[in-house]
Amino acid sequence: MNVLVPLLVVLPLVGAAITLILGRNPRLQVTISISTLSVVTGIAGILLFVVDTTGETAVVKVGGWEPPFGIVLVVDRLSAMMVVVSALILLGVLVFAIGQGIADGDRDTPVSIFHPTYLILSAGLFDAFIAGDLFNMYVGFEMLLAASYVLLTLGGTGARIRAGTTYIVVSLVSSLFFLAAIALIYGATGTVTMALLSTRIQALPLDVQIILCAALLIGFGVKAAVFPLSFWLPDSYPTAPAPVTAVFAGLLTKVGVYAIIRTDKLLFFAVPLAIPLMVVAFFTLVIGIFGALTQADVKRLLSFTLVSHIGYMIFGIAIGTQLGTGATIYYIVHHIMVQTALFVSVGLIERVGRSTSITHLGGLLKKAPFVAILFFIGALNLGGIPPFSGFLGKVALFEAGAESPNPLVYVLIGAGALTSLLTLYALMRVWNKAFWRPAADVKGYESPLLASVRESPDETGGVVTATLPKLMVAATTGLIALTVCLTVFAGPLFELSERAAVGVATPAEYIDAVFPGGAP
C-alpha cells in the first residue's frame, strides 16, 4: 500500500511534464491529463479504503531517509478523504474545461498552457494534504501559488492581470508568514517533522506556543480566506475562466482549513484557541454573507458566500471536540463539492445569458431548463434546505456546538442559522431574476431586490457564444450528482468523518505511525 502514496504527487508532475512537451498536440494533452487524474483518483480511493478498513496510517519515508532527517509522506483517514474528494473535483472540472475549450477554440483556457499548469496545481494540492512535515507542506503551497497565478491570468485581460497581481501579492505575504513560522518552530524545536513536533512543542512555555501558533494561523488564515484576511478573494476569483474559478473556490481555501485542523489538533492542542477562533468564525460568517447580499454579479455573490461558509468550518474547529471535528470534516467535503458545482453551473448560465449579472439576465428557465434545475439543486444545497447535505452538515455543527459549555457557541449557532437563511435568500434572488423573470422584462426592470446591489467592476458584457456543449453539461451534471450523493450516503460519510476526527484528535496514533519505536 505504501508504494502508492508517492504516486499521488509523482503522477501529476510527470503528467505535467509530458503535456508540456506535447504542447502542439492538444488531443494527446487531453488524453494524458484525463488519464493521470483518473489513475490518481483510483489510487486515492484504494488508499482511503485500506486506511479506513485497517485503521493503519500509510507512511512513506522518501529516499529511505528516516525522519526527522528525511521527507515523510503520511496518509491517514483525513488526508485520504481530502485527496479523494479533490481528485474527483479536479477530474470533473477538467472535463468541463475540455468541453469549454473545444467549443471556444481555447480562447479562455489555452490547452498548451492549461493542462501542465492544472496538473502542477493538482500535485501541489495532493502534496499539501499528505505532507508529514511543515516544510513539505509549504512546498505544496508554493506549487499551488505558482500554478494558480498562471491559471488566474489565462487570457491576459486587464481584469485578470489586476486580479492576479493582487492574488500573488497576498499569497506571497501569507507564504512569508508561513515560512517565518516554520523558521521559528525549527529554531525552537530543531525539527519540522509534525510527528516529532507534536511532542517537542509541548515542552515549550505556553506563551511561546501561542506565538508559534499565531504565526502559522496568519499564514493559513489568508489561504483559507477567514475574516479579516479574506478581502482579496471576491476580487480575484470571479475574473478567471469558469473552470479555474470553480477549482479555486472549491479547493484552494480548503487547503488552508485542512492545515489549520492538522496543526491545531496535532501540534497546538494545548493552546487555548476556542474563543479567538469563534470570534473569527462569527465575523467570517456575518461579513461574508452581508457582502454577498450586495452583489449583482453571480460569481462575486458566490465568492462572498464562499468566504461566509468558511466560517462554519472555523466554528467546527473552535468547538474542539471529536464531534465538532467530525462535523467539520463532513462540511468541508460538502462545501468543496457544492461550491464547485455552483460555479460551473454559473459557467453554463454565462454561456446562455451572455452575462453573470442578475440585472442583465432573464428568461433562462425557458432557454435552458436543465441548467435551471442544476443551479436550483446546488442553491438549495448551499442554502441548507433539508434533506440536502448543507442542512445535515449545519445541523451536525450546531449539535456539536450545543454540547460545549462555552456560551459563545450559542451566538455562533444563531449567526450560522442567519447565514444559512441569507444564503438561501441571495441565491433565490438569482433564481428569481435570472431564470423566473421573462427575458422581455429585463430592459428597464425596477425592483427593490435590485436597488441595493452593485455590479462587478470587471463586468465586460458576457461571452461570444451561447451554445451549451454536451461535455460541459455532462460535467456539471456529474458534479451536481456528487453533491446529491452526499445526502444519499450521509450516514456512511458521517461515520467516516467521525473516524477521521478520532484519528486527528489522537496525536499518539499519528506519532506511532511515523516513529514505530517512539519519537526520538
Coordinates of C-alpha atoms in Angstrom, one line a residue:
M1 CA 0.0 0.0 0.0
N2 CA 2.8 2.4 0.9
V3 CA 4.2 2.3 -2.6
L4 CA 1.0 4.0 -3.9
V5 CA 1.4 7.1 -1.7
P6 CA 4.2 9.0 -3.6
L7 CA 2.3 8.4 -6.9
L8 CA -0.3 10.9 -5.7
V9 CA 2.3 13.6 -6.3
V10 CA 4.6 12.0 -8.8
L11 CA 2.0 11.1 -11.4
P12 CA 0.6 14.6 -11.8
L13 CA 4.1 16.0 -12.1
V14 CA 5.1 13.5 -14.7
G15 CA 1.8 14.2 -16.5
A16 CA 2.6 17.9 -16.4
A17 CA 6.0 17.4 -18.0
I18 CA 4.5 15.2 -20.7
T19 CA 1.7 17.6 -21.5
L20 CA 4.2 20.5 -21.7
I21 CA 6.3 18.6 -24.2
L22 CA 3.1 17.8 -26.2
G23 CA 2.1 21.5 -26.3
R24 CA 1.4 21.2 -30.1
N25 CA -0.8 18.2 -29.7
P26 CA -4.0 19.2 -27.8
R27 CA -5.6 15.7 -28.1
L28 CA -2.7 13.9 -26.6
Q29 CA -2.6 16.6 -23.8
V30 CA -6.3 15.9 -23.0
T31 CA -5.7 12.2 -23.0
I32 CA -2.7 12.5 -20.7
S33 CA -4.5 14.8 -18.3
I34 CA -7.7 12.8 -18.1
S35 CA -5.7 9.5 -17.7
T36 CA -3.4 11.0 -15.0
L37 CA -6.2 12.3 -12.8
S38 CA -8.3 9.2 -13.3
V39 CA -5.4 7.0 -12.1
V40 CA -4.8 9.3 -9.2
T41 CA -8.5 9.2 -8.2
G42 CA -8.3 5.4 -8.3
I43 CA -5.2 5.3 -6.2
A44 CA -6.7 7.7 -3.7
G45 CA -9.8 5.6 -3.4
I46 CA -7.7 2.5 -2.8
L47 CA -5.7 4.3 -0.1
L48 CA -8.8 5.6 1.6
F49 CA -10.4 2.1 1.6
V50 CA -7.2 0.4 3.0
V51 CA -6.5 3.1 5.6
D52 CA -10.1 3.1 6.8
T53 CA -10.6 -0.6 7.0
T54 CA -7.3 -1.5 8.6
G55 CA -7.1 1.6 10.8
E56 CA -3.4 1.9 9.9
T57 CA -1.8 5.1 8.7
A58 CA 0.3 4.8 5.5
V59 CA 3.8 6.3 5.9
V60 CA 6.5 6.7 3.2
K61 CA 10.0 7.8 4.0
V62 CA 11.1 9.4 0.8
G63 CA 14.5 8.2 -0.4
G64 CA 14.8 5.8 2.5
W65 CA 15.8 8.7 4.8
E66 CA 14.4 8.3 8.3
P67 CA 12.5 11.2 9.8
P68 CA 13.2 13.8 11.0
F69 CA 16.2 13.9 8.6
G70 CA 14.2 13.0 5.5
I71 CA 10.8 13.8 3.9
V72 CA 7.9 11.8 5.2
L73 CA 4.5 11.4 3.5
V74 CA 1.6 10.4 5.7
V75 CA -1.9 9.3 4.6
D76 CA -4.5 8.8 7.4
R77 CA -8.3 8.9 7.0
L78 CA -8.4 12.7 6.9
S79 CA -5.7 13.2 4.3
A80 CA -7.1 10.3 2.2
M81 CA -10.6 11.8 2.3
M82 CA -9.3 15.2 1.1
V83 CA -7.2 13.6 -1.7
V84 CA -10.2 11.5 -2.9
V85 CA -12.6 14.5 -2.9
S86 CA -10.0 16.8 -4.5
A87 CA -9.2 14.3 -7.3
L88 CA -12.9 13.8 -8.1
I89 CA -13.4 17.6 -8.3
L90 CA -10.3 18.1 -10.4
L91 CA -11.3 15.4 -12.8
G92 CA -14.9 16.8 -13.1
V93 CA -13.8 20.3 -13.7
L94 CA -11.1 19.2 -16.2
V95 CA -13.9 17.6 -18.3
F96 CA -15.8 20.8 -18.1
A97 CA -12.7 22.8 -19.2
I98 CA -12.1 20.4 -22.1
G99 CA -15.7 20.9 -23.3
Q100 CA -15.3 24.7 -23.0
G101 CA -12.0 24.6 -24.8
I102 CA -13.5 22.6 -27.7
A103 CA -16.5 24.9 -28.0
D104 CA -14.5 28.2 -27.7
G105 CA -11.3 27.3 -29.6
D106 CA -9.4 27.7 -26.3
R107 CA -9.8 31.4 -26.1
D108 CA -10.0 31.4 -22.3
T109 CA -8.1 28.3 -21.5
P110 CA -5.3 27.7 -24.0
V111 CA -4.7 24.0 -24.0
S112 CA -0.9 24.2 -24.3
I113 CA -0.7 26.2 -21.1
F114 CA -3.7 24.9 -19.2
H115 CA -3.0 21.2 -18.9
P116 CA 0.5 21.2 -17.5
T117 CA -0.4 24.1 -15.1
Y118 CA -3.6 22.3 -14.0
L119 CA -1.6 19.1 -13.2
I120 CA 1.0 21.0 -11.3
L121 CA -1.8 22.6 -9.3
S122 CA -3.1 19.1 -8.6
A123 CA 0.3 17.9 -7.5
G124 CA 0.6 20.8 -5.1
L125 CA -2.8 20.1 -3.6
F126 CA -2.1 16.4 -3.0
D127 CA 1.4 17.2 -1.6
A128 CA -0.1 19.6 0.9
F129 CA -2.6 17.1 2.1
I130 CA -0.1 14.2 2.6
A131 CA 2.9 16.2 3.8
G132 CA 4.3 14.9 7.1
D133 CA 6.4 17.9 7.8
L134 CA 5.8 21.6 7.7
F135 CA 8.3 22.5 5.1
N136 CA 7.0 19.9 2.6
M137 CA 3.5 21.4 3.2
Y138 CA 5.0 24.8 2.4
V139 CA 6.4 23.4 -0.8
G140 CA 2.9 22.1 -1.7
F141 CA 1.5 25.6 -1.0
E142 CA 4.1 27.2 -3.3
M143 CA 3.3 24.8 -6.1
L144 CA -0.3 25.9 -5.7
L145 CA 0.7 29.5 -5.8
A146 CA 2.8 29.3 -8.9
A147 CA 0.2 27.2 -10.8
S148 CA -2.8 29.2 -9.6
Y149 CA -1.3 32.5 -10.7
V150 CA -0.9 31.2 -14.3
L151 CA -4.4 29.8 -14.3
L152 CA -5.9 33.0 -12.8
T153 CA -4.4 35.2 -15.6
L154 CA -5.3 32.9 -18.6
G155 CA -6.5 35.1 -21.4
G156 CA -4.4 38.0 -20.4
T157 CA -7.3 40.5 -19.9
G158 CA -6.7 43.6 -17.9
A159 CA -9.1 42.4 -15.2
R160 CA -7.4 39.1 -14.8
I161 CA -3.9 40.6 -14.7
R162 CA -5.1 43.0 -11.9
A163 CA -6.7 40.2 -10.0
G164 CA -3.7 38.0 -10.5
T165 CA -1.4 40.7 -9.2
T166 CA -3.5 41.2 -6.0
Y167 CA -3.7 37.4 -5.6
I168 CA 0.0 36.8 -5.9
V169 CA 1.0 39.7 -3.6
V170 CA -1.4 38.5 -0.9
S171 CA -0.3 34.8 -1.4
L172 CA 3.3 35.8 -1.1
V173 CA 2.7 37.6 2.1
S174 CA 0.9 34.6 3.6
S175 CA 3.7 32.4 2.4
L176 CA 6.2 34.7 4.1
F177 CA 4.3 34.3 7.4
F178 CA 4.2 30.5 6.9
L179 CA 7.9 30.3 6.2
A180 CA 8.8 32.6 9.1
A181 CA 6.7 30.4 11.4
I182 CA 8.5 27.3 10.1
A183 CA 11.8 29.0 10.9
L184 CA 10.7 30.0 14.4
I185 CA 9.4 26.5 15.0
Y186 CA 12.6 24.9 13.8
G187 CA 14.7 27.3 15.9
A188 CA 12.6 26.4 19.0
T189 CA 12.4 22.6 18.5
G190 CA 15.1 21.6 16.0
T191 CA 12.7 19.8 13.6
V192 CA 9.8 20.4 11.2
T193 CA 8.5 16.9 11.2
M194 CA 5.0 17.1 12.6
A195 CA 5.0 13.8 14.4
L196 CA 8.1 14.9 16.3
L197 CA 6.9 18.5 16.8
S198 CA 3.8 17.1 18.5
T199 CA 5.9 16.1 21.4
R200 CA 8.6 18.8 21.4
I201 CA 6.2 21.7 21.2
Q202 CA 4.5 20.6 24.4
A203 CA 7.8 21.1 26.2
L204 CA 7.9 24.8 25.3
P205 CA 6.4 27.5 27.5
L206 CA 2.7 28.3 26.7
D207 CA 3.4 31.8 25.6
V208 CA 6.0 30.6 23.1
Q209 CA 3.5 28.0 21.8
I210 CA 0.9 30.8 21.4
I211 CA 3.3 32.9 19.3
L212 CA 4.2 30.0 17.0
C213 CA 0.6 29.0 16.6
A214 CA -0.4 32.6 15.8
A215 CA 2.3 32.9 13.1
L216 CA 1.0 29.7 11.4
L217 CA -2.6 30.7 11.8
I218 CA -2.0 34.0 10.0
G219 CA -0.4 32.2 7.0
F220 CA -3.2 29.6 6.9
G221 CA -5.9 32.2 7.6
V222 CA -5.0 34.1 4.4
K223 CA -5.2 31.0 2.3
A224 CA -8.4 29.9 4.0
A225 CA -9.9 33.4 3.5
V226 CA -11.1 34.0 7.0
F227 CA -12.0 37.4 8.2
P228 CA -10.3 39.9 8.2
L229 CA -7.8 38.1 5.8
S230 CA -10.4 37.4 3.1
F231 CA -10.5 40.9 1.4
W232 CA -8.6 39.6 -1.6
L233 CA -10.8 36.7 -2.6
P234 CA -14.0 38.3 -4.0
D235 CA -12.0 40.5 -6.4
S236 CA -9.6 37.7 -7.5
Y237 CA -11.7 34.5 -8.2
P238 CA -14.6 35.9 -10.3
T239 CA -12.3 37.2 -13.1
A240 CA -10.8 33.8 -14.0
P241 CA -12.3 31.4 -16.6
A242 CA -15.2 29.4 -15.3
P243 CA -13.3 26.1 -14.7
V244 CA -10.5 27.9 -13.0
T245 CA -12.8 29.8 -10.7
A246 CA -14.6 26.6 -9.8
V247 CA -11.4 24.8 -8.8
F248 CA -10.2 27.8 -6.8
A249 CA -13.5 28.2 -5.0
G250 CA -13.9 24.5 -4.2
L251 CA -10.4 23.5 -3.2
L252 CA -7.8 26.2 -2.6
T253 CA -9.3 27.7 0.5
K254 CA -9.9 24.2 1.9
V255 CA -6.1 23.6 1.9
G256 CA -5.8 26.4 4.5
V257 CA -8.7 24.9 6.5
Y258 CA -7.1 21.5 6.4
A259 CA -3.7 23.0 7.6
I260 CA -5.5 24.7 10.5
I261 CA -7.1 21.4 11.5
R262 CA -3.9 19.4 11.2
T263 CA -1.7 21.8 13.1
D264 CA -4.3 22.7 15.8
K265 CA -5.0 19.0 16.7
L266 CA -1.5 17.6 16.2
L267 CA 0.8 20.5 17.3
F268 CA -1.0 23.1 19.3
F269 CA -3.7 21.2 21.2
A270 CA -2.6 22.8 24.4
V271 CA -3.1 26.4 23.1
P272 CA -6.5 27.9 24.1
L273 CA -7.9 28.7 20.7
A274 CA -11.6 28.3 21.2
I275 CA -12.6 31.9 21.9
P276 CA -10.3 33.6 19.2
L277 CA -11.5 31.1 16.6
M278 CA -15.1 31.6 17.5
V279 CA -14.8 35.4 17.1
V280 CA -13.1 34.9 13.8
A281 CA -15.8 32.4 12.7
F282 CA -18.6 34.8 13.7
F283 CA -17.2 37.7 11.7
T284 CA -16.4 35.5 8.7
L285 CA -20.0 34.2 8.7
V286 CA -21.6 37.6 9.0
I287 CA -19.4 39.8 6.9
G288 CA -19.2 37.3 4.1
I289 CA -22.9 36.9 3.7
F290 CA -23.6 40.6 4.0
G291 CA -21.1 41.1 1.2
A292 CA -23.0 38.5 -0.9
L293 CA -26.3 40.3 -0.4
T294 CA -24.9 43.5 -2.1
Q295 CA -23.7 41.8 -5.3
A296 CA -25.4 41.8 -8.7
D297 CA -22.8 39.6 -10.3
V298 CA -23.4 35.9 -9.6
K299 CA -19.7 34.9 -9.5
R300 CA -18.9 37.7 -7.0
L301 CA -22.0 36.7 -5.0
L302 CA -20.8 33.1 -4.8
S303 CA -17.3 34.3 -3.9
F304 CA -18.7 36.1 -0.9
T305 CA -20.8 33.1 0.2
L306 CA -17.5 31.1 -0.1
V307 CA -15.9 33.4 2.4
S308 CA -19.0 33.2 4.6
H309 CA -19.2 29.4 4.7
I310 CA -15.6 29.1 5.7
G311 CA -16.9 30.5 9.0
Y312 CA -18.8 27.2 9.6
M313 CA -15.6 25.3 9.3
I314 CA -13.7 27.6 11.7
F315 CA -16.6 27.3 14.1
G316 CA -16.3 23.5 14.0
I317 CA -12.6 23.7 14.7
A318 CA -13.2 26.1 17.5
I319 CA -15.6 23.7 19.2
G320 CA -12.6 21.4 19.8
T321 CA -14.4 18.1 20.4
Q322 CA -14.3 15.0 18.2
L323 CA -17.9 15.5 17.3
G324 CA -17.2 19.1 16.2
T325 CA -14.2 17.9 14.2
G326 CA -16.2 15.2 12.5
A327 CA -19.0 17.6 11.6
T328 CA -16.3 20.0 10.2
I329 CA -14.8 17.3 8.0
Y330 CA -18.2 16.4 6.6
Y331 CA -18.9 20.1 6.0
I332 CA -15.6 20.6 4.2
V333 CA -16.4 17.7 1.8
H334 CA -19.9 19.1 1.3
H335 CA -18.7 22.6 0.6
I336 CA -15.9 21.6 -1.8
M337 CA -18.4 19.7 -4.0
V338 CA -21.4 22.2 -3.8
Q339 CA -19.3 25.3 -4.3
T340 CA -17.5 23.8 -7.3
A341 CA -20.8 22.6 -8.8
L342 CA -22.4 26.0 -8.4
F343 CA -19.5 27.8 -10.1
V344 CA -19.6 25.5 -13.1
S345 CA -23.3 26.0 -13.2
V346 CA -22.7 29.7 -13.4
G347 CA -20.4 29.0 -16.3
L348 CA -23.3 27.5 -18.1
I349 CA -25.5 30.5 -17.2
E350 CA -22.9 32.8 -18.6
R351 CA -23.0 30.9 -21.9
V352 CA -26.8 31.0 -22.2
G353 CA -27.4 34.5 -20.9
R354 CA -24.2 36.2 -22.1
S355 CA -23.7 37.7 -18.6
T356 CA -23.4 36.8 -15.0
S357 CA -25.2 39.9 -13.7
I358 CA -28.7 39.4 -12.4
T359 CA -29.6 42.9 -13.7
H360 CA -29.0 41.6 -17.3
L361 CA -30.3 38.0 -17.0
G362 CA -33.8 36.8 -17.6
G363 CA -35.8 34.1 -19.2
L364 CA -33.2 31.4 -18.7
L365 CA -35.8 28.9 -17.4
K366 CA -37.3 28.8 -20.9
K367 CA -33.9 29.0 -22.7
A368 CA -32.1 26.3 -20.6
P369 CA -34.5 24.4 -18.3
F370 CA -31.9 21.8 -17.5
V371 CA -29.3 24.4 -16.4
A372 CA -32.1 25.9 -14.2
I373 CA -32.5 22.5 -12.5
L374 CA -28.8 22.1 -11.9
F375 CA -28.4 25.6 -10.4
F376 CA -31.6 25.2 -8.3
I377 CA -30.3 21.9 -6.7
G378 CA -27.0 23.5 -5.9
A379 CA -28.6 26.6 -4.5
L380 CA -30.9 24.6 -2.2
N381 CA -27.9 22.6 -1.0
L382 CA -25.7 25.5 -0.2
G383 CA -28.6 27.3 1.4
G384 CA -29.1 24.4 3.8
I385 CA -32.6 23.2 2.8
P386 CA -33.4 19.7 4.1
P387 CA -32.6 16.9 3.2
F388 CA -29.5 18.1 1.4
S389 CA -26.0 17.8 2.8
G390 CA -25.8 21.5 3.6
F391 CA -28.6 21.1 6.1
L392 CA -27.1 17.9 7.5
G393 CA -23.7 19.5 7.9
K394 CA -25.0 22.6 9.6
V395 CA -27.2 20.6 12.0
A396 CA -24.2 18.4 12.9
L397 CA -22.1 21.5 13.6
F398 CA -24.9 23.1 15.7
E399 CA -25.4 19.8 17.7
A400 CA -21.7 19.6 18.4
G401 CA -21.7 23.2 19.5
A402 CA -24.7 22.8 21.8
E403 CA -22.7 20.2 23.8
S404 CA -20.0 22.8 24.5
P405 CA -20.1 24.6 27.8
N406 CA -18.9 27.9 26.2
P407 CA -21.9 30.3 26.0
L408 CA -20.3 32.0 22.9
V409 CA -21.3 28.9 21.0
Y410 CA -25.0 29.9 21.0
V411 CA -24.1 33.2 19.4
L412 CA -22.3 31.3 16.6
I413 CA -25.3 28.9 16.2
G414 CA -27.5 32.0 15.8
A415 CA -25.1 33.5 13.3
G416 CA -24.9 30.2 11.4
A417 CA -28.6 29.9 11.2
L418 CA -29.0 33.5 10.0
T419 CA -26.2 33.0 7.4
S420 CA -27.9 29.9 6.1
L421 CA -31.2 31.8 5.6
L422 CA -29.5 34.8 4.0
T423 CA -27.5 32.5 1.7
L424 CA -30.8 30.9 0.5
Y425 CA -32.3 34.4 0.0
A426 CA -29.3 35.6 -2.1
L427 CA -29.4 32.5 -4.3
M428 CA -33.2 32.5 -4.7
R429 CA -32.9 36.2 -5.8
V430 CA -30.6 35.0 -8.5
W431 CA -33.1 32.3 -9.4
N432 CA -36.0 34.7 -9.5
K433 CA -34.2 37.3 -11.7
A434 CA -32.1 35.1 -14.0
F435 CA -34.5 32.1 -14.5
W436 CA -38.0 33.0 -13.5
R437 CA -38.2 36.6 -14.8
P438 CA -39.2 36.8 -18.5
A439 CA -36.5 37.9 -20.8
A440 CA -38.7 40.7 -22.2
D441 CA -38.9 42.3 -18.7
V442 CA -35.2 42.7 -18.3
K443 CA -34.9 46.0 -20.1
G444 CA -36.0 48.9 -17.8
Y445 CA -36.9 46.5 -15.0
E446 CA -37.0 48.0 -11.5
S447 CA -37.3 46.1 -8.3
P448 CA -36.4 46.7 -4.6
L449 CA -34.4 43.4 -4.8
L450 CA -32.0 45.1 -7.2
A451 CA -31.9 48.6 -5.5
S452 CA -29.1 47.8 -3.2
V453 CA -26.9 45.6 -5.4
R454 CA -23.8 46.7 -7.3
E455 CA -22.2 45.5 -10.5
S456 CA -18.8 43.9 -10.7
P457 CA -16.2 46.5 -11.6
D458 CA -14.9 44.0 -14.2
E459 CA -18.3 43.4 -16.0
T460 CA -17.4 43.0 -19.7
G461 CA -20.8 42.1 -21.2
G462 CA -20.6 38.3 -21.4
V463 CA -19.4 35.6 -23.8
V464 CA -19.3 35.4 -27.5
T465 CA -21.3 32.2 -28.0
A466 CA -24.5 31.0 -26.2
T467 CA -24.1 27.3 -27.1
L468 CA -24.1 24.6 -24.4
P469 CA -21.6 21.9 -25.3
K470 CA -22.7 18.4 -24.1
L471 CA -19.4 17.8 -22.4
M472 CA -19.8 20.9 -20.2
V473 CA -23.4 20.0 -19.3
A474 CA -22.3 16.4 -18.6
A475 CA -19.5 17.5 -16.3
T476 CA -21.8 19.9 -14.4
T477 CA -24.4 17.2 -14.1
G478 CA -21.8 14.8 -12.7
L479 CA -20.7 17.4 -10.1
I480 CA -24.3 18.1 -9.0
A481 CA -24.9 14.3 -8.8
L482 CA -21.9 14.1 -6.4
T483 CA -23.5 16.7 -4.2
V484 CA -26.7 14.6 -4.1
C485 CA -24.6 11.6 -3.1
L486 CA -23.6 13.4 0.0
T487 CA -27.2 13.3 1.1
V488 CA -27.9 9.7 -0.1
F489 CA -24.8 8.3 1.6
A490 CA -24.8 10.8 4.5
G491 CA -24.8 8.0 7.1
P492 CA -21.6 6.3 5.9
L493 CA -19.9 9.6 5.2
F494 CA -20.7 10.9 8.7
E495 CA -19.3 7.7 10.2
L496 CA -16.1 8.0 8.1
S497 CA -15.8 11.7 9.1
E498 CA -16.1 10.7 12.7
R499 CA -13.5 8.0 12.4
A500 CA -11.2 10.6 10.7
A501 CA -11.9 13.0 13.6
V502 CA -10.9 10.4 16.1
G503 CA -7.6 9.8 14.3
V504 CA -6.9 13.6 14.1
A505 CA -7.7 14.1 17.8
T506 CA -5.3 11.3 18.8
P507 CA -1.8 12.5 18.2
A508 CA -0.3 9.3 19.6
E509 CA -1.6 7.3 16.7
Y510 CA 0.0 9.7 14.2
I511 CA 3.3 9.7 16.1
D512 CA 3.4 5.9 16.4
A513 CA 2.8 5.6 12.6
V514 CA 5.8 7.8 11.8
F515 CA 8.0 6.6 14.6
P516 CA 7.0 3.0 15.4
G517 CA 9.6 2.7 18.2
G518 CA 8.6 6.1 19.7
A519 CA 9.6 9.6 18.9
P520 CA 13.3 10.3 19.5

